[in-house]
mmCIF file of C-alpha atoms and ligand atoms in Angstrom:
data_model
loop_
_atom_site.group_PDB
_atom_site.id
_atom_site.type_symbol
_atom_site.label_atom_id
_atom_site.label_comp_id
_atom_site.label_asym_id
_atom_site.label_seq_id
_atom_site.Cartn_x
_atom_site.Cartn_y
_atom_site.Cartn_z
ATOM 1 C CA MET E 11 0.000 0.000 0.000
ATOM 2 C CA LEU E 12 1.576 3.237 -1.055
ATOM 3 C CA THR E 13 1.021 5.999 1.437
ATOM 4 C CA ARG E 14 0.341 9.168 -0.458
ATOM 5 C CA ARG E 15 0.933 12.314 1.517
ATOM 6 C CA THR E 16 -0.759 14.535 -1.039
ATOM 7 C CA PHE E 17 -3.476 16.637 0.582
ATOM 8 C CA MET E 18 -6.949 15.984 -0.753
ATOM 9 C CA SER E 19 -7.402 19.598 -1.759
ATOM 10 C CA THR E 20 -4.143 19.489 -3.722
ATOM 11 C CA ALA E 21 -5.117 16.232 -5.369
ATOM 12 C CA GLY E 22 -8.418 17.789 -6.377
ATOM 13 C CA ALA E 23 -6.617 20.759 -7.861
ATOM 14 C CA LEU E 24 -4.220 18.480 -9.765
ATOM 15 C CA ALA E 25 -7.060 16.478 -11.184
ATOM 16 C CA ALA E 26 -8.777 19.636 -12.330
ATOM 17 C CA THR E 27 -5.698 21.020 -14.069
ATOM 18 C CA PRO E 28 -3.731 18.065 -15.408
ATOM 19 C CA ALA E 29 -2.350 19.935 -18.377
ATOM 20 C CA ILE E 30 -0.460 22.360 -16.159
ATOM 21 C CA VAL E 31 0.912 20.164 -13.419
ATOM 22 C CA GLY E 32 1.306 16.896 -15.270
ATOM 23 C CA PRO E 33 0.122 13.502 -14.072
ATOM 24 C CA ALA E 34 -0.617 13.412 -10.357
ATOM 25 C CA SER E 35 1.356 10.193 -9.944
ATOM 26 C CA ALA E 36 4.558 11.946 -10.956
ATOM 27 C CA GLN E 37 4.037 14.575 -8.276
ATOM 28 C CA ALA E 38 2.761 12.763 -5.236
ATOM 29 C CA ALA E 39 5.130 11.970 -2.395
ATOM 30 C CA ILE E 40 5.225 8.278 -1.690
ATOM 31 C CA THR E 41 6.362 6.404 1.401
ATOM 32 C CA LEU E 42 7.053 2.743 0.775
ATOM 33 C CA ARG E 43 6.335 0.358 3.632
ATOM 34 C CA SER E 44 9.131 -2.154 4.131
ATOM 35 C CA THR E 45 9.004 -5.111 6.487
ATOM 36 C CA ASP E 46 11.724 -6.896 8.471
ATOM 37 C CA ILE E 47 11.574 -9.270 11.424
ATOM 38 C CA HIS E 48 14.800 -7.982 12.971
ATOM 39 C CA PRO E 49 14.985 -5.324 15.675
ATOM 40 C CA ASP E 50 15.845 -1.724 14.944
ATOM 41 C CA GLY E 51 19.599 -1.294 14.553
ATOM 42 C CA TYR E 52 20.143 -4.702 12.907
ATOM 43 C CA PRO E 53 22.225 -4.369 9.699
ATOM 44 C CA THR E 54 19.351 -5.299 7.391
ATOM 45 C CA ILE E 55 17.190 -2.553 8.901
ATOM 46 C CA ASP E 56 19.886 0.088 8.652
ATOM 47 C CA ALA E 57 20.654 -0.906 5.069
ATOM 48 C CA VAL E 58 17.050 -0.436 3.941
ATOM 49 C CA LYS E 59 16.907 2.862 5.841
ATOM 50 C CA PHE E 60 20.061 3.889 3.976
ATOM 51 C CA MET E 61 18.401 2.985 0.691
ATOM 52 C CA GLY E 62 15.471 5.181 1.745
ATOM 53 C CA GLN E 63 17.804 8.109 2.429
ATOM 54 C CA LEU E 64 19.352 7.746 -1.007
ATOM 55 C CA LEU E 65 15.919 7.779 -2.626
ATOM 56 C CA GLU E 66 14.760 10.717 -0.557
ATOM 57 C CA GLN E 67 17.838 12.759 -1.542
ATOM 58 C CA ARG E 68 17.644 11.822 -5.190
ATOM 59 C CA THR E 69 13.934 12.594 -5.536
ATOM 60 C CA GLN E 70 13.868 15.719 -3.353
ATOM 61 C CA GLY E 71 11.783 13.890 -0.793
ATOM 62 C CA ARG E 72 9.299 12.434 -3.250
ATOM 63 C CA ILE E 73 10.115 8.773 -2.502
ATOM 64 C CA LYS E 74 10.777 7.558 1.035
ATOM 65 C CA ILE E 75 10.925 4.221 2.808
ATOM 66 C CA ASN E 76 9.448 3.496 6.210
ATOM 67 C CA VAL E 77 11.008 0.361 7.677
ATOM 68 C CA PHE E 78 8.719 -1.620 9.983
ATOM 69 C CA HIS E 79 11.141 -3.641 12.112
ATOM 70 C CA SER E 80 10.641 -6.347 14.741
ATOM 71 C CA ALA E 81 8.007 -8.239 12.715
ATOM 72 C CA GLN E 82 5.439 -5.452 13.224
ATOM 73 C CA LEU E 83 3.925 -6.488 9.875
ATOM 74 C CA GLY E 84 4.191 -10.224 10.555
ATOM 75 C CA GLN E 85 6.556 -13.184 10.530
ATOM 76 C CA GLU E 86 8.487 -13.801 7.310
ATOM 77 C CA ARG E 87 6.365 -16.373 5.555
ATOM 78 C CA ASP E 88 3.160 -14.459 6.306
ATOM 79 C CA THR E 89 4.582 -11.299 4.773
ATOM 80 C CA ILE E 90 5.324 -12.951 1.424
ATOM 81 C CA ASP E 91 1.721 -12.979 0.193
ATOM 82 C CA GLN E 92 1.105 -9.491 1.554
ATOM 83 C CA THR E 93 4.062 -8.306 -0.499
ATOM 84 C CA ARG E 94 2.867 -10.127 -3.591
ATOM 85 C CA PHE E 95 -0.527 -8.442 -3.262
ATOM 86 C CA GLY E 96 0.964 -4.993 -2.645
ATOM 87 C CA VAL E 97 -0.256 -4.639 0.949
ATOM 88 C CA ILE E 98 3.417 -4.385 1.894
ATOM 89 C CA ASP E 99 5.650 -2.587 -0.638
ATOM 90 C CA MET E 100 9.048 -3.990 0.262
ATOM 91 C CA ASN E 101 10.348 -7.011 2.117
ATOM 92 C CA ARG E 102 13.805 -7.777 3.477
ATOM 93 C CA ILE E 103 13.662 -11.475 4.064
ATOM 94 C CA ASN E 104 15.837 -14.559 3.915
ATOM 95 C CA MET E 105 15.900 -16.804 0.843
ATOM 96 C CA ALA E 106 14.700 -19.799 2.857
ATOM 97 C CA PRO E 107 11.022 -18.817 3.191
ATOM 98 C CA PHE E 108 10.971 -18.596 -0.623
ATOM 99 C CA ASN E 109 12.476 -22.049 -1.116
ATOM 100 C CA ASN E 110 9.124 -23.838 -1.451
ATOM 101 C CA LEU E 111 7.748 -21.180 -3.803
ATOM 102 C CA ILE E 112 10.649 -20.401 -6.148
ATOM 103 C CA ALA E 113 12.833 -23.393 -6.998
ATOM 104 C CA SER E 114 16.032 -21.507 -7.815
ATOM 105 C CA THR E 115 16.079 -19.834 -4.381
ATOM 106 C CA ASN E 116 17.046 -23.215 -2.972
ATOM 107 C CA VAL E 117 20.390 -23.057 -4.698
ATOM 108 C CA PRO E 118 22.123 -20.346 -2.607
ATOM 109 C CA SER E 119 20.554 -21.832 0.534
ATOM 110 C CA LEU E 120 22.056 -25.281 -0.148
ATOM 111 C CA PRO E 121 24.451 -26.668 2.458
ATOM 112 C CA PHE E 122 28.088 -25.902 1.757
ATOM 113 C CA ILE E 123 27.383 -24.530 -1.734
ATOM 114 C CA PHE E 124 29.698 -21.583 -1.084
ATOM 115 C CA ARG E 125 33.351 -21.999 -0.199
ATOM 116 C CA SER E 126 33.607 -18.645 1.546
ATOM 117 C CA VAL E 127 31.865 -15.326 2.049
ATOM 118 C CA ALA E 128 33.927 -13.903 -0.835
ATOM 119 C CA HIS E 129 32.689 -16.736 -3.085
ATOM 120 C CA MET E 130 29.078 -16.079 -2.049
ATOM 121 C CA ARG E 131 29.413 -12.344 -2.711
ATOM 122 C CA LYS E 132 30.940 -12.891 -6.132
ATOM 123 C CA VAL E 133 28.169 -15.296 -7.165
ATOM 124 C CA MET E 134 25.274 -13.241 -5.811
ATOM 125 C CA ASP E 135 26.648 -9.996 -7.276
ATOM 126 C CA GLY E 136 26.993 -11.513 -10.749
ATOM 127 C CA ALA E 137 24.901 -13.125 -13.471
ATOM 128 C CA ILE E 138 23.816 -16.063 -11.282
ATOM 129 C CA GLY E 139 22.439 -13.704 -8.645
ATOM 130 C CA ASP E 140 20.655 -11.658 -11.303
ATOM 131 C CA SER E 141 19.032 -14.731 -12.804
ATOM 132 C CA ILE E 142 17.700 -15.740 -9.364
ATOM 133 C CA LEU E 143 16.399 -12.192 -8.787
ATOM 134 C CA ASN E 144 14.530 -12.454 -12.106
ATOM 135 C CA ASP E 145 12.793 -15.619 -10.916
ATOM 136 C CA PHE E 146 10.805 -13.525 -8.442
ATOM 137 C CA THR E 147 8.959 -11.683 -11.229
ATOM 138 C CA PRO E 148 6.378 -14.375 -12.120
ATOM 139 C CA HIS E 149 5.381 -14.302 -8.448
ATOM 140 C CA ASN E 150 4.481 -10.604 -8.534
ATOM 141 C CA LEU E 151 7.717 -9.640 -6.843
ATOM 142 C CA VAL E 152 10.672 -7.611 -8.072
ATOM 143 C CA GLY E 153 14.007 -8.942 -6.795
ATOM 144 C CA LEU E 154 16.102 -5.880 -5.988
ATOM 145 C CA ALA E 155 19.250 -7.099 -4.224
ATOM 146 C CA PHE E 156 20.861 -9.677 -2.001
ATOM 147 C CA TYR E 157 22.254 -8.918 1.432
ATOM 148 C CA ASP E 158 24.739 -10.983 3.422
ATOM 149 C CA SER E 159 23.567 -13.279 6.160
ATOM 150 C CA GLY E 160 26.907 -14.680 7.274
ATOM 151 C CA SER E 161 26.999 -18.388 7.879
ATOM 152 C CA ARG E 162 24.469 -20.385 9.808
ATOM 153 C CA SER E 163 25.617 -22.811 12.509
ATOM 154 C CA PHE E 164 23.768 -25.114 14.889
ATOM 155 C CA TYR E 165 23.201 -24.238 18.519
ATOM 156 C CA ASN E 166 21.468 -26.210 21.224
ATOM 157 C CA SER E 167 20.909 -26.522 24.939
ATOM 158 C CA LYS E 168 22.238 -30.081 25.361
ATOM 159 C CA ARG E 169 25.862 -30.488 24.296
ATOM 160 C CA PRO E 170 28.535 -29.309 21.876
ATOM 161 C CA ILE E 171 28.050 -30.783 18.405
ATOM 162 C CA ASN E 172 31.242 -32.209 16.960
ATOM 163 C CA THR E 173 29.921 -34.786 14.514
ATOM 164 C CA PRO E 174 26.549 -35.432 12.879
ATOM 165 C CA ALA E 175 26.054 -38.278 15.380
ATOM 166 C CA ASP E 176 25.904 -35.707 18.198
ATOM 167 C CA MET E 177 22.707 -34.355 16.653
ATOM 168 C CA ARG E 178 20.867 -37.635 16.414
ATOM 169 C CA GLY E 179 17.357 -37.307 17.849
ATOM 170 C CA MET E 180 17.716 -33.594 18.682
ATOM 171 C CA LYS E 181 14.729 -31.383 17.936
ATOM 172 C CA ILE E 182 16.058 -28.549 15.812
ATOM 173 C CA ARG E 183 14.046 -25.539 14.679
ATOM 174 C CA VAL E 184 14.440 -24.645 11.024
ATOM 175 C CA GLN E 185 13.026 -21.958 8.795
ATOM 176 C CA GLN E 186 9.821 -22.786 6.910
ATOM 177 C CA SER E 187 11.608 -24.442 4.004
ATOM 178 C CA ASP E 188 11.487 -28.094 2.949
ATOM 179 C CA MET E 189 15.140 -27.868 2.011
ATOM 180 C CA PHE E 190 16.112 -26.892 5.559
ATOM 181 C CA VAL E 191 13.915 -29.664 6.944
ATOM 182 C CA ALA E 192 15.768 -32.156 4.734
ATOM 183 C CA LEU E 193 19.141 -30.698 5.701
ATOM 184 C CA VAL E 194 18.478 -31.329 9.400
ATOM 185 C CA GLN E 195 16.925 -34.742 8.792
ATOM 186 C CA ALA E 196 20.023 -35.737 6.832
ATOM 187 C CA LEU E 197 21.922 -35.405 10.118
ATOM 188 C CA GLY E 198 19.535 -37.712 11.939
ATOM 189 C CA ALA E 199 17.911 -34.883 13.897
ATOM 190 C CA ASN E 200 14.216 -33.943 13.999
ATOM 191 C CA ALA E 201 13.414 -30.768 12.128
ATOM 192 C CA THR E 202 10.729 -28.435 13.437
ATOM 193 C CA PRO E 203 9.836 -25.637 10.997
ATOM 194 C CA MET E 204 8.748 -22.602 12.987
ATOM 195 C CA PRO E 205 8.595 -18.805 12.602
ATOM 196 C CA PHE E 206 11.611 -16.947 13.948
ATOM 197 C CA GLY E 207 9.596 -15.126 16.608
ATOM 198 C CA GLU E 208 8.596 -18.364 18.356
ATOM 199 C CA VAL E 209 12.084 -19.785 18.757
ATOM 200 C CA TYR E 210 13.126 -18.185 22.063
ATOM 201 C CA THR E 211 10.110 -19.488 23.994
ATOM 202 C CA SER E 212 10.363 -22.884 22.322
ATOM 203 C CA LEU E 213 13.989 -23.185 23.375
ATOM 204 C CA GLN E 214 13.176 -22.020 26.878
ATOM 205 C CA THR E 215 10.312 -24.467 27.365
ATOM 206 C CA GLY E 216 12.140 -27.385 25.732
ATOM 207 C CA VAL E 217 9.754 -27.700 22.778
ATOM 208 C CA ILE E 218 12.958 -27.703 20.746
ATOM 209 C CA ASP E 219 16.558 -28.475 21.720
ATOM 210 C CA GLY E 220 18.200 -26.105 19.313
ATOM 211 C CA ALA E 221 18.173 -24.111 16.110
ATOM 212 C CA GLU E 222 20.633 -22.731 13.582
ATOM 213 C CA ASN E 223 21.595 -19.194 12.704
ATOM 214 C CA ASN E 224 24.389 -16.683 12.217
ATOM 215 C CA TRP E 225 26.163 -14.757 15.011
ATOM 216 C CA PRO E 226 24.024 -11.593 14.835
ATOM 217 C CA SER E 227 20.696 -13.456 14.989
ATOM 218 C CA TYR E 228 21.922 -15.805 17.728
ATOM 219 C CA GLU E 229 22.846 -12.673 19.669
ATOM 220 C CA SER E 230 19.985 -10.242 18.888
ATOM 221 C CA THR E 231 17.310 -12.828 19.763
ATOM 222 C CA ARG E 232 19.194 -13.694 22.968
ATOM 223 C CA HIS E 233 18.890 -17.366 21.996
ATOM 224 C CA PHE E 234 22.364 -17.784 23.483
ATOM 225 C CA GLU E 235 20.835 -17.364 26.944
ATOM 226 C CA VAL E 236 18.704 -20.489 26.557
ATOM 227 C CA SER E 237 20.829 -22.474 24.088
ATOM 228 C CA LYS E 238 24.457 -22.013 24.927
ATOM 229 C CA PHE E 239 26.301 -24.581 22.796
ATOM 230 C CA TYR E 240 27.122 -22.936 19.463
ATOM 231 C CA SER E 241 28.979 -25.286 17.122
ATOM 232 C CA LEU E 242 30.571 -23.760 14.049
ATOM 233 C CA THR E 243 29.175 -26.045 11.356
ATOM 234 C CA GLU E 244 28.732 -23.010 9.061
ATOM 235 C CA HIS E 245 26.549 -25.208 6.883
ATOM 236 C CA SER E 246 24.584 -22.541 4.976
ATOM 237 C CA LEU E 247 25.230 -19.010 3.782
ATOM 238 C CA SER E 248 21.611 -18.596 2.655
ATOM 239 C CA PRO E 249 21.564 -14.885 1.780
ATOM 240 C CA GLU E 250 18.980 -12.261 2.573
ATOM 241 C CA VAL E 251 16.994 -10.821 -0.308
ATOM 242 C CA LEU E 252 15.305 -7.463 -0.751
ATOM 243 C CA VAL E 253 12.150 -7.706 -2.827
ATOM 244 C CA MET E 254 9.480 -5.256 -3.826
ATOM 245 C CA SER E 255 5.854 -5.841 -4.605
ATOM 246 C CA LYS E 256 5.447 -5.764 -8.380
ATOM 247 C CA ARG E 257 2.160 -3.938 -7.877
ATOM 248 C CA SER E 258 3.949 -1.168 -5.981
ATOM 249 C CA PHE E 259 6.901 -1.127 -8.390
ATOM 250 C CA ASP E 260 4.664 -0.857 -11.444
ATOM 251 C CA LYS E 261 3.134 2.336 -10.089
ATOM 252 C CA PHE E 262 6.439 4.132 -10.719
ATOM 253 C CA ASN E 263 7.625 5.387 -14.074
ATOM 254 C CA ALA E 264 10.763 3.915 -15.637
ATOM 255 C CA ALA E 265 13.039 6.655 -14.273
ATOM 256 C CA ASP E 266 11.848 6.113 -10.692
ATOM 257 C CA GLN E 267 12.102 2.343 -11.103
ATOM 258 C CA ALA E 268 15.722 2.772 -12.149
ATOM 259 C CA LEU E 269 16.368 4.967 -9.090
ATOM 260 C CA ILE E 270 14.839 2.321 -6.821
ATOM 261 C CA ARG E 271 16.927 -0.456 -8.335
ATOM 262 C CA ALA E 272 20.118 1.595 -8.113
ATOM 263 C CA ALA E 273 19.531 2.636 -4.498
ATOM 264 C CA ALA E 274 18.890 -0.998 -3.548
ATOM 265 C CA LYS E 275 22.157 -2.125 -5.136
ATOM 266 C CA GLU E 276 24.054 0.702 -3.453
ATOM 267 C CA SER E 277 22.637 -0.285 -0.079
ATOM 268 C CA VAL E 278 24.379 -3.667 -0.443
ATOM 269 C CA VAL E 279 27.782 -2.022 0.000
ATOM 270 C CA LYS E 280 26.582 -0.261 3.139
ATOM 271 C CA MET E 281 24.982 -3.439 4.424
ATOM 272 C CA ARG E 282 28.212 -5.404 4.122
ATOM 273 C CA GLU E 283 30.135 -2.824 6.141
ATOM 274 C CA LEU E 284 27.493 -2.939 8.850
ATOM 275 C CA TRP E 285 27.312 -6.711 8.673
ATOM 276 C CA ASP E 286 31.019 -7.365 9.023
ATOM 277 C CA ALA E 287 31.176 -5.133 12.099
ATOM 278 C CA ARG E 288 28.026 -6.616 13.630
ATOM 279 C CA GLU E 289 29.231 -10.200 13.225
ATOM 280 C CA LYS E 290 32.308 -9.418 15.302
ATOM 281 C CA ALA E 291 30.351 -7.476 17.915
ATOM 282 C CA SER E 292 27.742 -10.234 18.191
ATOM 283 C CA GLU E 293 30.362 -12.939 18.561
ATOM 284 C CA ALA E 294 32.016 -10.982 21.380
ATOM 285 C CA LYS E 295 28.671 -10.428 23.067
ATOM 286 C CA VAL E 296 27.581 -14.077 23.054
ATOM 287 C CA ARG E 297 30.989 -15.219 24.258
ATOM 288 C CA ALA E 298 30.797 -12.713 27.102
ATOM 289 C CA GLY E 299 27.242 -13.892 27.770
ATOM 290 C CA GLY E 300 28.363 -17.475 28.408
ATOM 291 C CA ALA E 301 27.921 -19.157 25.024
ATOM 292 C CA GLN E 302 30.246 -22.115 24.560
ATOM 293 C CA ILE E 303 31.656 -22.128 21.076
ATOM 294 C CA ASN E 304 33.356 -25.036 19.353
ATOM 295 C CA THR E 305 34.719 -25.545 15.865
ATOM 296 C CA VAL E 306 33.906 -28.724 13.956
ATOM 297 C CA GLU E 307 35.495 -30.780 11.259
ATOM 298 C CA LYS E 308 33.183 -30.011 8.339
ATOM 299 C CA GLN E 309 33.725 -32.981 6.020
ATOM 300 C CA PRO E 310 31.386 -35.396 7.866
ATOM 301 C CA PHE E 311 28.666 -32.733 7.716
ATOM 302 C CA ILE E 312 29.301 -32.131 4.015
ATOM 303 C CA ASP E 313 29.063 -35.866 3.353
ATOM 304 C CA ALA E 314 25.911 -36.296 5.444
ATOM 305 C CA MET E 315 24.147 -33.455 3.632
ATOM 306 C CA LYS E 316 24.902 -34.694 0.086
ATOM 307 C CA PRO E 317 21.436 -36.317 -0.262
ATOM 308 C CA VAL E 318 19.916 -32.843 0.024
ATOM 309 C CA TYR E 319 21.449 -32.029 -3.372
ATOM 310 C CA ASP E 320 20.033 -35.198 -4.921
ATOM 311 C CA ARG E 321 16.566 -34.332 -3.686
ATOM 312 C CA PHE E 322 16.455 -30.600 -4.375
ATOM 313 C CA VAL E 323 18.743 -30.031 -7.334
ATOM 314 C CA THR E 324 16.493 -31.808 -9.749
ATOM 315 C CA ASP E 325 15.920 -29.892 -12.958
ATOM 316 C CA ALA E 326 18.428 -28.844 -15.602
ATOM 317 C CA LYS E 327 18.271 -25.202 -14.609
ATOM 318 C CA MET E 328 19.150 -25.880 -10.983
ATOM 319 C CA LYS E 329 21.899 -28.305 -11.956
ATOM 320 C CA ASP E 330 23.332 -25.630 -14.197
ATOM 321 C CA LEU E 331 23.211 -23.019 -11.400
ATOM 322 C CA VAL E 332 24.988 -25.361 -8.991
ATOM 323 C CA ALA E 333 27.645 -26.206 -11.564
ATOM 324 C CA ARG E 334 28.230 -22.528 -12.348
ATOM 325 C CA ILE E 335 28.502 -21.640 -8.673
ATOM 326 C CA GLN E 336 31.002 -24.418 -8.114
ATOM 327 C CA ALA E 337 32.980 -23.240 -11.146
ATOM 328 C CA THR E 338 33.069 -19.614 -9.923
ATOM 329 C CA THR E 339 36.493 -18.835 -8.522
HETATM 330 C C1 GTR D 417 18.044 -14.717 10.136
HETATM 331 C C2 GTR D 417 17.556 -14.038 8.879
HETATM 332 C C3 GTR D 417 16.073 -13.867 8.949
HETATM 333 C C4 GTR D 417 15.405 -15.201 9.216
HETATM 334 C C5 GTR D 417 15.979 -15.831 10.453
HETATM 335 C C6 GTR D 417 15.361 -17.199 10.722
HETATM 336 O O1 GTR D 417 19.414 -14.936 10.027
HETATM 337 O O2 GTR D 417 18.139 -12.758 8.781
HETATM 338 O O3 GTR D 417 15.622 -13.296 7.758
HETATM 339 O O4 GTR D 417 15.590 -16.033 8.138
HETATM 340 O O5 GTR D 417 17.376 -15.957 10.327
HETATM 341 O O6 GTR D 417 16.083 -18.114 11.060
HETATM 342 O O7 GTR D 417 14.136 -17.316 10.601
#
């Protein structure tokens, strides 16, 4: 829903004299509503705010973004349809909640697909990333940019995880993605898909034994207080994505659309600066807060998760994406 700040009397005047002032849509100030589940101050929030500042400057205040943080507009999966229908204009969300809807989004979420953060950035910034962004269009969404999400590792309240066998029988929360369910099942654990906002209480009450996430989310949610064993499996670098409702996007003329796309891409640079700093700060905070961190030998996890590729990388297009990612140096 675009919030138009044009006063009714002005709109009436514009409608009465279109030849002089031009089309009303080119004049009206617009505030885009953007959703995010993270709290204010999280890098994804500040990056979208930065994008909003760029747009505001470049349009003399005509286009702005209002970021609704802390899941004020709903948990991730619930916000997808609202964004598709144009109730929400923009959505900063992880790739995982799209996995069941858009096949190619599974690819960058796959376990151990990226060799490093640098590898992930190179792939997502290039032609492979662009082709995945384009796959949002048939779903009434415009893929604007990818943001970093670090690497996801398992944490739990029972014991340090050193090998897949240590996870056998554990109840692990995953995002609402069949691929993540399969990834956890491949380790012999029980996967419980659940919205992000329910994880703290579920850990606290023992509904689940653990979950998986990056340093900043493990810290900002305070999951480390109720799930102190954080084992550095670093099994997925599933990136964040910034999408816009196609309905909202189509209301802009081509010049404004280009400004929106450019500002989104520029916010990626800002986001990475914020992200790199936040990862370090979050790690320090959880260590100081009593989290027990251990590194793991990754090969047994890589081997155990191989069946996930067989099950999810099925069509020629996905096979090609995986091969191209692996060939990217
Ligand atoms: C975070 C990510 C969120 C969401 C969350 C989760 O790292 O930024 O978008 O995916 O993980 O686990 O639900």
